[in-house]
Amino acid sequence: MTKNTQGGETSLAETADDALDVFKALSNPVRLQILQWLREPRKNFPVERGIADPDEVGVCVSHITEKTELAQSTVSSFMSVLERADLVIATRVGKWTHYRRNEERIRQLVEMLGRTL
Amino acid sequence: MTKNTQGGETSLAETADDALDVFKALSNPVRLQILQWLREPRKNFPVERGIADPDEVGVCVSHITEKTELAQSTVSSFMSVLERADLVIATRVGKWTHYRRNEERIRQLVEMLGRTL
DNA sequence: GAGTAAAATCGTAATATCACGATAAAACGG
DNA sequence: CCGTTTTATCGTGATATTACGATTTTACTC
């Protein structure tokens, strides 16, 4: 994990450096696509693989890997890029690492862009 | 020029592909910085170089080059990346190519991100 | 037309990102 | 503890981006 301990509260100030990380993370078509898919986990990942509720905890890496048709290692590193940019939150449930969107952070981000961009 | 003939009207639909170009354009610290500088041309580029009004037509490449401390050729290509992403508008006045922010497009973009991101 | 100044284009080396397979680490089941 | 499954990490080629100097194009001036 990177900054926050996956918990609820989020830090206030968004620096310009944060923005750069976000833009870098989003400047790849597959990563952008994955973030879109995660908007509706149940719709875009119909087959159940992990045990947990996708709306709760997100979608596991193996499932995302299948959909992207990229290698597992590639998707794994893509997901950590998205995580480092705080765009997604990782939760490990058993063997599965589930990723879900960090909706609060994304909202903050859009709001920040509205001010600073 | 790329799409619109530098005129006033803007196309409606923003595709996801456009978004990718924008993110790519903004995923470089210097390009991001330049876009910020262009928010206040008179403040950030006090010395007059071109003839035209900076608030009207923008800031010329040589002036931006000085401030970035990069080579002229680098800045020139950076500016065309920003232009291809429709984030800035180029206007040639004599020998000088002036760049200014495409505020309308940037607003649209932020609004689009609020919906789709 | 010759000379000059600003910007764009071209060729290039250095660096970063992408995408992979192989391997290691984590977590479980028997 | 051993085997299996899932994910993470590592090493490596392929491709893309960065940044430069040299050259070309554009536009002005004499």
PDB file of C-alpha atoms (C1' of nucleotides) in Angstrom:
ATOM      1  CA  MET A   1       0.000   0.000   0.000  1.00  0.00           C
ATOM      2  CA  THR A   2       1.147   3.500  -0.727  1.00  0.00           C
ATOM      3  CA  LYS A   3      -0.194   6.301   1.423  1.00  0.00           C
ATOM      4  CA  ASN A   4      -3.481   5.827   3.212  1.00  0.00           C
ATOM      5  CA  THR A   5      -4.081   2.533   4.906  1.00  0.00           C
ATOM      6  CA  GLN A   6      -7.027   1.730   2.580  1.00  0.00           C
ATOM      7  CA  GLY A   7      -9.231   3.331   5.230  1.00  0.00           C
ATOM      8  CA  GLY A   8     -11.931   5.942   4.751  1.00  0.00           C
ATOM      9  CA  GLU A   9     -10.482   9.411   5.333  1.00  0.00           C
ATOM     10  CA  THR A  10      -8.550  11.195   2.598  1.00  0.00           C
ATOM     11  CA  SER A  11      -5.905  13.865   2.755  1.00  0.00           C
ATOM     12  CA  LEU A  12      -6.837  17.415   1.847  1.00  0.00           C
ATOM     13  CA  ALA A  13      -4.304  19.118  -0.350  1.00  0.00           C
ATOM     14  CA  GLU A  14      -3.805  17.929  -3.903  1.00  0.00           C
ATOM     15  CA  THR A  15      -0.445  18.973  -5.190  1.00  0.00           C
ATOM     16  CA  ALA A  16       0.463  19.516  -8.830  1.00  0.00           C
ATOM     17  CA  ASP A  17       2.778  16.538  -8.489  1.00  0.00           C
ATOM     18  CA  ASP A  18      -0.186  14.322  -7.702  1.00  0.00           C
ATOM     19  CA  ALA A  19      -1.838  15.547 -10.866  1.00  0.00           C
ATOM     20  CA  LEU A  20       1.170  14.503 -12.911  1.00  0.00           C
ATOM     21  CA  ASP A  21       1.020  10.978 -11.500  1.00  0.00           C
ATOM     22  CA  VAL A  22      -2.646  10.806 -12.365  1.00  0.00           C
ATOM     23  CA  PHE A  23      -2.089  11.995 -15.917  1.00  0.00           C
ATOM     24  CA  LYS A  24       0.725   9.506 -16.343  1.00  0.00           C
ATOM     25  CA  ALA A  25      -1.470   6.719 -15.041  1.00  0.00           C
ATOM     26  CA  LEU A  26      -4.273   7.678 -17.406  1.00  0.00           C
ATOM     27  CA  SER A  27      -2.055   8.147 -20.461  1.00  0.00           C
ATOM     28  CA  ASN A  28      -2.316   4.489 -21.365  1.00  0.00           C
ATOM     29  CA  PRO A  29      -5.346   3.166 -23.240  1.00  0.00           C
ATOM     30  CA  VAL A  30      -5.574  -0.100 -21.307  1.00  0.00           C
ATOM     31  CA  ARG A  31      -5.325   1.529 -17.890  1.00  0.00           C
ATOM     32  CA  LEU A  32      -7.970   4.047 -18.932  1.00  0.00           C
ATOM     33  CA  GLN A  33     -10.161   1.186 -20.139  1.00  0.00           C
ATOM     34  CA  ILE A  34      -9.761  -0.777 -16.907  1.00  0.00           C
ATOM     35  CA  LEU A  35     -10.816   2.250 -14.892  1.00  0.00           C
ATOM     36  CA  GLN A  36     -13.934   2.460 -17.049  1.00  0.00           C
ATOM     37  CA  TRP A  37     -14.705  -1.228 -16.618  1.00  0.00           C
ATOM     38  CA  LEU A  38     -14.446  -0.834 -12.856  1.00  0.00           C
ATOM     39  CA  ARG A  39     -17.291   1.674 -12.947  1.00  0.00           C
ATOM     40  CA  GLU A  40     -19.638  -1.301 -13.297  1.00  0.00           C
ATOM     41  CA  PRO A  41     -17.899  -4.420 -11.993  1.00  0.00           C
ATOM     42  CA  ARG A  42     -20.923  -6.746 -12.150  1.00  0.00           C
ATOM     43  CA  LYS A  43     -21.724  -5.729 -15.708  1.00  0.00           C
ATOM     44  CA  ASN A  44     -18.196  -5.880 -17.088  1.00  0.00           C
ATOM     45  CA  PHE A  45     -16.970  -8.890 -15.122  1.00  0.00           C
ATOM     46  CA  PRO A  46     -20.012 -11.176 -15.049  1.00  0.00           C
ATOM     47  CA  VAL A  47     -18.236 -14.436 -14.163  1.00  0.00           C
ATOM     48  CA  GLU A  48     -17.569 -14.754 -10.455  1.00  0.00           C
ATOM     49  CA  ARG A  49     -13.995 -15.606  -9.602  1.00  0.00           C
ATOM     50  CA  GLY A  50     -13.165 -14.258  -6.185  1.00  0.00           C
ATOM     51  CA  ILE A  51     -15.477 -14.886  -3.267  1.00  0.00           C
ATOM     52  CA  ALA A  52     -16.261 -11.350  -2.225  1.00  0.00           C
ATOM     53  CA  ASP A  53     -18.893  -8.951  -3.558  1.00  0.00           C
ATOM     54  CA  PRO A  54     -17.451  -6.994  -6.523  1.00  0.00           C
ATOM     55  CA  ASP A  55     -19.363  -3.844  -5.571  1.00  0.00           C
ATOM     56  CA  GLU A  56     -17.784  -4.012  -2.138  1.00  0.00           C
ATOM     57  CA  VAL A  57     -14.248  -5.016  -2.786  1.00  0.00           C
ATOM     58  CA  GLY A  58     -13.743  -4.789  -6.536  1.00  0.00           C
ATOM     59  CA  VAL A  59     -12.493  -7.176  -9.186  1.00  0.00           C
ATOM     60  CA  CYS A  60      -9.576  -9.543  -8.895  1.00  0.00           C
ATOM     61  CA  VAL A  61      -6.477  -9.316 -11.084  1.00  0.00           C
ATOM     62  CA  SER A  62      -7.000 -12.625 -12.874  1.00  0.00           C
ATOM     63  CA  HIS A  63     -10.383 -11.470 -14.055  1.00  0.00           C
ATOM     64  CA  ILE A  64      -9.053  -8.162 -15.325  1.00  0.00           C
ATOM     65  CA  THR A  65      -6.171 -10.011 -16.958  1.00  0.00           C
ATOM     66  CA  GLU A  66      -8.586 -12.186 -18.935  1.00  0.00           C
ATOM     67  CA  LYS A  67     -10.541  -9.199 -20.204  1.00  0.00           C
ATOM     68  CA  THR A  68      -7.480  -7.232 -21.282  1.00  0.00           C
ATOM     69  CA  GLU A  69      -5.825 -10.215 -23.006  1.00  0.00           C
ATOM     70  CA  LEU A  70      -2.481  -9.041 -21.699  1.00  0.00           C
ATOM     71  CA  ALA A  71      -0.048 -11.015 -19.587  1.00  0.00           C
ATOM     72  CA  GLN A  72      -0.786 -11.343 -15.876  1.00  0.00           C
ATOM     73  CA  SER A  73       2.443  -9.581 -14.956  1.00  0.00           C
ATOM     74  CA  THR A  74       1.589  -6.636 -17.175  1.00  0.00           C
ATOM     75  CA  VAL A  75      -1.848  -6.191 -15.647  1.00  0.00           C
ATOM     76  CA  SER A  76      -0.442  -6.533 -12.151  1.00  0.00           C
ATOM     77  CA  SER A  77       1.996  -3.691 -12.741  1.00  0.00           C
ATOM     78  CA  PHE A  78      -0.699  -1.612 -14.449  1.00  0.00           C
ATOM     79  CA  MET A  79      -2.868  -1.978 -11.382  1.00  0.00           C
ATOM     80  CA  SER A  80      -0.101  -0.764  -9.122  1.00  0.00           C
ATOM     81  CA  VAL A  81       0.378   2.284 -11.337  1.00  0.00           C
ATOM     82  CA  LEU A  82      -3.313   3.059 -10.874  1.00  0.00           C
ATOM     83  CA  GLU A  83      -2.979   2.403  -7.161  1.00  0.00           C
ATOM     84  CA  ARG A  84       0.052   4.677  -6.789  1.00  0.00           C
ATOM     85  CA  ALA A  85      -2.003   7.420  -8.446  1.00  0.00           C
ATOM     86  CA  ASP A  86      -4.729   6.726  -5.849  1.00  0.00           C
ATOM     87  CA  LEU A  87      -7.243   6.020  -8.579  1.00  0.00           C
ATOM     88  CA  VAL A  88      -8.002   2.538  -7.272  1.00  0.00           C
ATOM     89  CA  ILE A  89      -7.942   0.770  -3.924  1.00  0.00           C
ATOM     90  CA  ALA A  90      -6.528  -2.702  -3.472  1.00  0.00           C
ATOM     91  CA  THR A  91      -8.032  -5.192  -1.043  1.00  0.00           C
ATOM     92  CA  ARG A  92      -6.632  -8.647  -0.577  1.00  0.00           C
ATOM     93  CA  VAL A  93      -9.171 -11.369   0.180  1.00  0.00           C
ATOM     94  CA  GLY A  94      -7.460 -14.716   0.448  1.00  0.00           C
ATOM     95  CA  LYS A  95      -5.322 -15.263  -2.601  1.00  0.00           C
ATOM     96  CA  TRP A  96      -7.167 -12.627  -4.549  1.00  0.00           C
ATOM     97  CA  THR A  97      -6.243  -8.982  -4.774  1.00  0.00           C
ATOM     98  CA  HIS A  98      -9.343  -7.032  -5.620  1.00  0.00           C
ATOM     99  CA  TYR A  99      -9.236  -3.577  -7.117  1.00  0.00           C
ATOM    100  CA  ARG A 100     -12.032  -1.052  -7.009  1.00  0.00           C
ATOM    101  CA  ARG A 101     -12.224   2.587  -8.001  1.00  0.00           C
ATOM    102  CA  ASN A 102     -11.402   5.215  -5.411  1.00  0.00           C
ATOM    103  CA  GLU A 103     -14.533   7.189  -6.208  1.00  0.00           C
ATOM    104  CA  GLU A 104     -13.954   9.825  -3.552  1.00  0.00           C
ATOM    105  CA  ARG A 105     -10.456  10.476  -4.822  1.00  0.00           C
ATOM    106  CA  ILE A 106     -11.620  10.610  -8.426  1.00  0.00           C
ATOM    107  CA  ARG A 107     -14.294  13.148  -7.495  1.00  0.00           C
ATOM    108  CA  GLN A 108     -11.711  15.265  -5.647  1.00  0.00           C
ATOM    109  CA  LEU A 109      -9.468  15.013  -8.635  1.00  0.00           C
ATOM    110  CA  VAL A 110     -12.045  16.214 -11.132  1.00  0.00           C
ATOM    111  CA  GLU A 111     -12.907  19.047  -8.790  1.00  0.00           C
ATOM    112  CA  MET A 112      -9.231  19.916  -8.497  1.00  0.00           C
ATOM    113  CA  LEU A 113      -8.797  19.897 -12.258  1.00  0.00           C
ATOM    114  CA  GLY A 114     -11.768  22.227 -12.560  1.00  0.00           C
ATOM    115  CA  ARG A 115      -9.888  24.689 -10.376  1.00  0.00           C
ATOM    116  CA  THR A 116      -6.289  24.298 -11.471  1.00  0.00           C
ATOM    117  CA  LEU A 117      -6.320  23.072 -15.052  1.00  0.00           C
TER     118      LEU A 117
ATOM    119  CA  MET B   1      -3.553  22.875 -38.108  1.00  0.00           C
ATOM    120  CA  THR B   2      -5.201  19.703 -36.974  1.00  0.00           C
ATOM    121  CA  LYS B   3      -8.978  19.626 -36.852  1.00  0.00           C
ATOM    122  CA  ASN B   4     -10.802  22.906 -36.594  1.00  0.00           C
ATOM    123  CA  THR B   5      -9.597  25.723 -38.724  1.00  0.00           C
ATOM    124  CA  GLN B   6      -8.551  27.720 -35.629  1.00  0.00           C
ATOM    125  CA  GLY B   7     -11.932  29.418 -35.807  1.00  0.00           C
ATOM    126  CA  GLY B   8     -14.481  29.810 -33.051  1.00  0.00           C
ATOM    127  CA  GLU B   9     -16.925  26.886 -33.147  1.00  0.00           C
ATOM    128  CA  THR B  10     -16.081  23.624 -31.436  1.00  0.00           C
ATOM    129  CA  SER B  11     -17.208  20.099 -32.211  1.00  0.00           C
ATOM    130  CA  LEU B  12     -19.692  18.469 -29.869  1.00  0.00           C
ATOM    131  CA  ALA B  13     -18.779  14.919 -29.019  1.00  0.00           C
ATOM    132  CA  GLU B  14     -15.663  14.223 -26.985  1.00  0.00           C
ATOM    133  CA  THR B  15     -14.523  10.692 -27.613  1.00  0.00           C
ATOM    134  CA  ALA B  16     -12.499   8.591 -25.189  1.00  0.00           C
ATOM    135  CA  ASP B  17      -9.686   8.761 -27.735  1.00  0.00           C
ATOM    136  CA  ASP B  18      -9.542  12.526 -27.311  1.00  0.00           C
ATOM    137  CA  ALA B  19      -9.203  12.009 -23.586  1.00  0.00           C
ATOM    138  CA  LEU B  20      -6.202   9.773 -24.117  1.00  0.00           C
ATOM    139  CA  ASP B  21      -4.470  12.444 -26.204  1.00  0.00           C
ATOM    140  CA  VAL B  22      -5.139  14.966 -23.478  1.00  0.00           C
ATOM    141  CA  PHE B  23      -3.757  12.734 -20.749  1.00  0.00           C
ATOM    142  CA  LYS B  24      -0.684  12.027 -22.847  1.00  0.00           C
ATOM    143  CA  ALA B  25      -0.177  15.720 -23.424  1.00  0.00           C
ATOM    144  CA  LEU B  26      -0.487  16.451 -19.713  1.00  0.00           C
ATOM    145  CA  SER B  27       1.719  13.572 -18.573  1.00  0.00           C
ATOM    146  CA  ASN B  28       4.844  15.678 -18.869  1.00  0.00           C
ATOM    147  CA  PRO B  29       5.827  18.103 -16.114  1.00  0.00           C
ATOM    148  CA  VAL B  30       7.029  20.849 -18.457  1.00  0.00           C
ATOM    149  CA  ARG B  31       3.947  20.762 -20.666  1.00  0.00           C
ATOM    150  CA  LEU B  32       1.755  20.854 -17.568  1.00  0.00           C
ATOM    151  CA  GLN B  33       3.790  23.801 -16.300  1.00  0.00           C
ATOM    152  CA  ILE B  34       3.509  25.713 -19.559  1.00  0.00           C
ATOM    153  CA  LEU B  35      -0.254  25.306 -19.525  1.00  0.00           C
ATOM    154  CA  GLN B  36      -0.271  26.798 -16.031  1.00  0.00           C
ATOM    155  CA  TRP B  37       1.932  29.703 -17.062  1.00  0.00           C
ATOM    156  CA  LEU B  38      -0.437  30.457 -19.911  1.00  0.00           C
ATOM    157  CA  ARG B  39      -3.243  31.018 -17.429  1.00  0.00           C
ATOM    158  CA  GLU B  40      -1.668  34.422 -16.734  1.00  0.00           C
ATOM    159  CA  PRO B  41       0.494  35.432 -19.682  1.00  0.00           C
ATOM    160  CA  ARG B  42       1.223  38.997 -18.545  1.00  0.00           C
ATOM    161  CA  LYS B  43       2.235  37.848 -15.079  1.00  0.00           C
ATOM    162  CA  ASN B  44       4.391  34.916 -16.135  1.00  0.00           C
ATOM    163  CA  PHE B  45       5.909  36.447 -19.277  1.00  0.00           C
ATOM    164  CA  PRO B  46       6.478  40.065 -18.309  1.00  0.00           C
ATOM    165  CA  VAL B  47       8.985  40.958 -21.036  1.00  0.00           C
ATOM    166  CA  GLU B  48       7.344  41.823 -24.290  1.00  0.00           C
ATOM    167  CA  ARG B  49       8.754  39.981 -27.265  1.00  0.00           C
ATOM    168  CA  GLY B  50       6.036  39.639 -29.898  1.00  0.00           C
ATOM    169  CA  ILE B  51       4.039  42.635 -30.960  1.00  0.00           C
ATOM    170  CA  ALA B  52       0.553  41.427 -30.199  1.00  0.00           C
ATOM    171  CA  ASP B  53      -1.377  41.511 -26.919  1.00  0.00           C
ATOM    172  CA  PRO B  54      -0.592  38.366 -24.883  1.00  0.00           C
ATOM    173  CA  ASP B  55      -4.139  38.166 -23.511  1.00  0.00           C
ATOM    174  CA  GLU B  56      -5.459  38.196 -27.053  1.00  0.00           C
ATOM    175  CA  VAL B  57      -3.083  35.988 -28.927  1.00  0.00           C
ATOM    176  CA  GLY B  58      -0.901  34.323 -26.325  1.00  0.00           C
ATOM    177  CA  VAL B  59       2.821  33.999 -25.800  1.00  0.00           C
ATOM    178  CA  CYS B  60       5.436  33.361 -28.457  1.00  0.00           C
ATOM    179  CA  VAL B  61       7.625  30.255 -28.535  1.00  0.00           C
ATOM    180  CA  SER B  62      10.912  32.050 -27.911  1.00  0.00           C
ATOM    181  CA  HIS B  63       9.532  33.491 -24.713  1.00  0.00           C
ATOM    182  CA  ILE B  64       8.290  30.123 -23.494  1.00  0.00           C
ATOM    183  CA  THR B  65      11.624  28.615 -24.495  1.00  0.00           C
ATOM    184  CA  GLU B  66      13.503  31.051 -22.277  1.00  0.00           C
ATOM    185  CA  LYS B  67      11.346  30.312 -19.264  1.00  0.00           C
ATOM    186  CA  THR B  68      11.601  26.533 -19.611  1.00  0.00           C
ATOM    187  CA  GLU B  69      15.353  26.583 -20.211  1.00  0.00           C
ATOM    188  CA  LEU B  70      14.926  23.848 -22.795  1.00  0.00           C
ATOM    189  CA  ALA B  71      16.007  23.925 -26.412  1.00  0.00           C
ATOM    190  CA  GLN B  72      13.847  25.811 -28.870  1.00  0.00           C
ATOM    191  CA  SER B  73      13.147  22.677 -30.867  1.00  0.00           C
ATOM    192  CA  THR B  74      11.960  20.834 -27.784  1.00  0.00           C
ATOM    193  CA  VAL B  75       9.552  23.565 -26.802  1.00  0.00           C
ATOM    194  CA  SER B  76       8.285  23.839 -30.346  1.00  0.00           C
ATOM    195  CA  SER B  77       7.385  20.159 -30.429  1.00  0.00           C
ATOM    196  CA  PHE B  78       5.902  20.355 -26.928  1.00  0.00           C
ATOM    197  CA  MET B  79       3.629  23.133 -28.092  1.00  0.00           C
ATOM    198  CA  SER B  80       2.393  21.081 -31.014  1.00  0.00           C
ATOM    199  CA  VAL B  81       1.613  18.202 -28.673  1.00  0.00           C
ATOM    200  CA  LEU B  82      -0.519  20.596 -26.635  1.00  0.00           C
ATOM    201  CA  GLU B  83      -2.060  21.906 -29.824  1.00  0.00           C
ATOM    202  CA  ARG B  84      -2.896  18.444 -31.161  1.00  0.00           C
ATOM    203  CA  ALA B  85      -4.678  17.785 -27.869  1.00  0.00           C
ATOM    204  CA  ASP B  86      -6.621  21.023 -28.461  1.00  0.00           C
ATOM    205  CA  LEU B  87      -5.403  22.433 -25.165  1.00  0.00           C
ATOM    206  CA  VAL B  88      -3.857  25.490 -26.797  1.00  0.00           C
ATOM    207  CA  ILE B  89      -4.470  27.548 -29.901  1.00  0.00           C
ATOM    208  CA  ALA B  90      -1.663  28.736 -32.152  1.00  0.00           C
ATOM    209  CA  THR B  91      -1.759  32.081 -33.889  1.00  0.00           C
ATOM    210  CA  ARG B  92       1.000  33.268 -36.157  1.00  0.00           C
ATOM    211  CA  VAL B  93       1.696  36.984 -36.118  1.00  0.00           C
ATOM    212  CA  GLY B  94       4.587  37.797 -38.372  1.00  0.00           C
ATOM    213  CA  LYS B  95       7.515  35.600 -37.495  1.00  0.00           C
ATOM    214  CA  TRP B  96       6.046  34.802 -34.098  1.00  0.00           C
ATOM    215  CA  THR B  97       3.830  31.862 -33.313  1.00  0.00           C
ATOM    216  CA  HIS B  98       1.781  32.706 -30.263  1.00  0.00           C
ATOM    217  CA  TYR B  99       0.140  30.097 -28.119  1.00  0.00           C
ATOM    218  CA  ARG B 100      -2.775  30.669 -25.793  1.00  0.00           C
ATOM    219  CA  ARG B 101      -4.967  28.334 -23.786  1.00  0.00           C
ATOM    220  CA  ASN B 102      -8.101  26.980 -25.396  1.00  0.00           C
ATOM    221  CA  GLU B 103     -10.207  27.836 -22.373  1.00  0.00           C
ATOM    222  CA  GLU B 104     -13.455  26.666 -23.892  1.00  0.00           C
ATOM    223  CA  ARG B 105     -11.968  23.305 -24.740  1.00  0.00           C
ATOM    224  CA  ILE B 106     -10.414  22.934 -21.312  1.00  0.00           C
ATOM    225  CA  ARG B 107     -13.768  23.669 -19.695  1.00  0.00           C
ATOM    226  CA  GLN B 108     -15.471  21.086 -21.909  1.00  0.00           C
ATOM    227  CA  LEU B 109     -12.764  18.642 -21.012  1.00  0.00           C
ATOM    228  CA  VAL B 110     -13.117  19.049 -17.265  1.00  0.00           C
ATOM    229  CA  GLU B 111     -16.871  18.710 -17.652  1.00  0.00           C
ATOM    230  CA  MET B 112     -16.362  15.573 -19.724  1.00  0.00           C
ATOM    231  CA  LEU B 113     -14.038  14.085 -17.143  1.00  0.00           C
ATOM    232  CA  GLY B 114     -16.628  14.771 -14.473  1.00  0.00           C
ATOM    233  CA  ARG B 115     -19.030  12.597 -16.437  1.00  0.00           C
ATOM    234  CA  THR B 116     -16.832   9.840 -17.817  1.00  0.00           C
ATOM    235  CA  LEU B 117     -13.901   9.475 -15.465  1.00  0.00           C
TER     236      LEU B 117
ATOM    237  C1'  DG C   1      17.438  38.944 -54.048  1.00  0.00           C
ATOM    238  C1'  DA C   2      20.528  38.802 -49.712  1.00  0.00           C
ATOM    239  C1'  DG C   3      20.505  38.896 -44.802  1.00  0.00           C
ATOM    240  C1'  DT C   4      18.253  38.106 -40.437  1.00  0.00           C
ATOM    241  C1'  DA C   5      15.170  36.294 -36.878  1.00  0.00           C
ATOM    242  C1'  DA C   6      11.566  33.002 -35.240  1.00  0.00           C
ATOM    243  C1'  DA C   7       9.693  28.650 -35.536  1.00  0.00           C
ATOM    244  C1'  DA C   8       9.268  23.979 -37.462  1.00  0.00           C
ATOM    245  C1'  DT C   9      11.247  19.774 -38.972  1.00  0.00           C
ATOM    246  C1'  DC C  10      14.761  16.140 -39.079  1.00  0.00           C
ATOM    247  C1'  DG C  11      18.146  12.933 -37.374  1.00  0.00           C
ATOM    248  C1'  DT C  12      20.056  11.185 -33.006  1.00  0.00           C
ATOM    249  C1'  DA C  13      21.299   9.478 -28.551  1.00  0.00           C
ATOM    250  C1'  DA C  14      19.549   8.843 -23.822  1.00  0.00           C
ATOM    251  C1'  DT C  15      15.955   7.525 -21.095  1.00  0.00           C
ATOM    252  C1'  DA C  16      11.288   5.675 -19.990  1.00  0.00           C
ATOM    253  C1'  DT C  17       7.406   2.819 -20.821  1.00  0.00           C
ATOM    254  C1'  DC C  18       5.443  -1.462 -22.470  1.00  0.00           C
ATOM    255  C1'  DA C  19       4.809  -6.259 -22.473  1.00  0.00           C
ATOM    256  C1'  DC C  20       6.506 -10.607 -21.923  1.00  0.00           C
ATOM    257  C1'  DG C  21       8.217 -15.065 -19.666  1.00  0.00           C
ATOM    258  C1'  DA C  22      10.378 -16.846 -15.641  1.00  0.00           C
ATOM    259  C1'  DT C  23      10.579 -16.822 -10.951  1.00  0.00           C
ATOM    260  C1'  DA C  24       9.367 -15.562  -6.214  1.00  0.00           C
ATOM    261  C1'  DA C  25       6.035 -14.573  -2.623  1.00  0.00           C
ATOM    262  C1'  DA C  26       1.473 -15.060  -0.458  1.00  0.00           C
ATOM    263  C1'  DA C  27      -2.410 -17.770   0.811  1.00  0.00           C
ATOM    264  C1'  DC C  28      -4.902 -21.648   0.962  1.00  0.00           C
ATOM    265  C1'  DG C  29      -6.069 -27.045   1.100  1.00  0.00           C
ATOM    266  C1'  DG C  30      -4.958 -31.536   2.055  1.00  0.00           C
TER     267       DG C  30
ATOM    268  C1'  DC D   1       5.037 -29.742   4.970  1.00  0.00           C
ATOM    269  C1'  DC D   2       3.781 -30.221  -0.069  1.00  0.00           C
ATOM    270  C1'  DG D   3       1.136 -28.949  -4.048  1.00  0.00           C
ATOM    271  C1'  DT D   4      -1.806 -25.522  -6.194  1.00  0.00           C
ATOM    272  C1'  DT D   5      -3.546 -21.027  -7.312  1.00  0.00           C
ATOM    273  C1'  DT D   6      -3.188 -16.075  -7.409  1.00  0.00           C
ATOM    274  C1'  DT D   7      -0.472 -12.117  -7.457  1.00  0.00           C
ATOM    275  C1'  DA D   8       3.962  -9.614  -7.303  1.00  0.00           C
ATOM    276  C1'  DT D   9       8.600  -8.966  -8.705  1.00  0.00           C
ATOM    277  C1'  DC D  10      12.602  -9.376 -11.785  1.00  0.00           C
ATOM    278  C1'  DG D  11      15.159  -9.388 -16.049  1.00  0.00           C
ATOM    279  C1'  DT D  12      14.849  -8.387 -20.874  1.00  0.00           C
ATOM    280  C1'  DG D  13      13.945  -7.027 -25.545  1.00  0.00           C
ATOM    281  C1'  DA D  14      10.763  -3.754 -28.289  1.00  0.00           C
ATOM    282  C1'  DT D  15       8.819   0.543 -28.711  1.00  0.00           C
ATOM    283  C1'  DA D  16       7.922   5.446 -27.321  1.00  0.00           C
ATOM    284  C1'  DT D  17       9.205   9.743 -25.322  1.00  0.00           C
ATOM    285  C1'  DT D  18      12.556  13.210 -24.302  1.00  0.00           C
ATOM    286  C1'  DA D  19      15.847  16.565 -25.527  1.00  0.00           C
ATOM    287  C1'  DC D  20      19.336  18.097 -28.310  1.00  0.00           C
ATOM    288  C1'  DG D  21      21.917  20.272 -32.398  1.00  0.00           C
ATOM    289  C1'  DA D  22      21.684  21.031 -37.261  1.00  0.00           C
ATOM    290  C1'  DT D  23      18.971  22.248 -40.982  1.00  0.00           C
ATOM    291  C1'  DT D  24      14.834  24.020 -43.337  1.00  0.00           C
ATOM    292  C1'  DT D  25      10.907  26.841 -43.719  1.00  0.00           C
ATOM    293  C1'  DT D  26       8.480  31.136 -42.940  1.00  0.00           C
ATOM    294  C1'  DA D  27       8.351  35.983 -42.680  1.00  0.00           C
ATOM    295  C1'  DC D  28      10.188  40.207 -42.471  1.00  0.00           C
ATOM    296  C1'  DT D  29      13.690  44.082 -43.907  1.00  0.00           C
ATOM    297  C1'  DC D  30      16.846  46.347 -46.557  1.00  0.00           C
TER     298       DC D  30
END
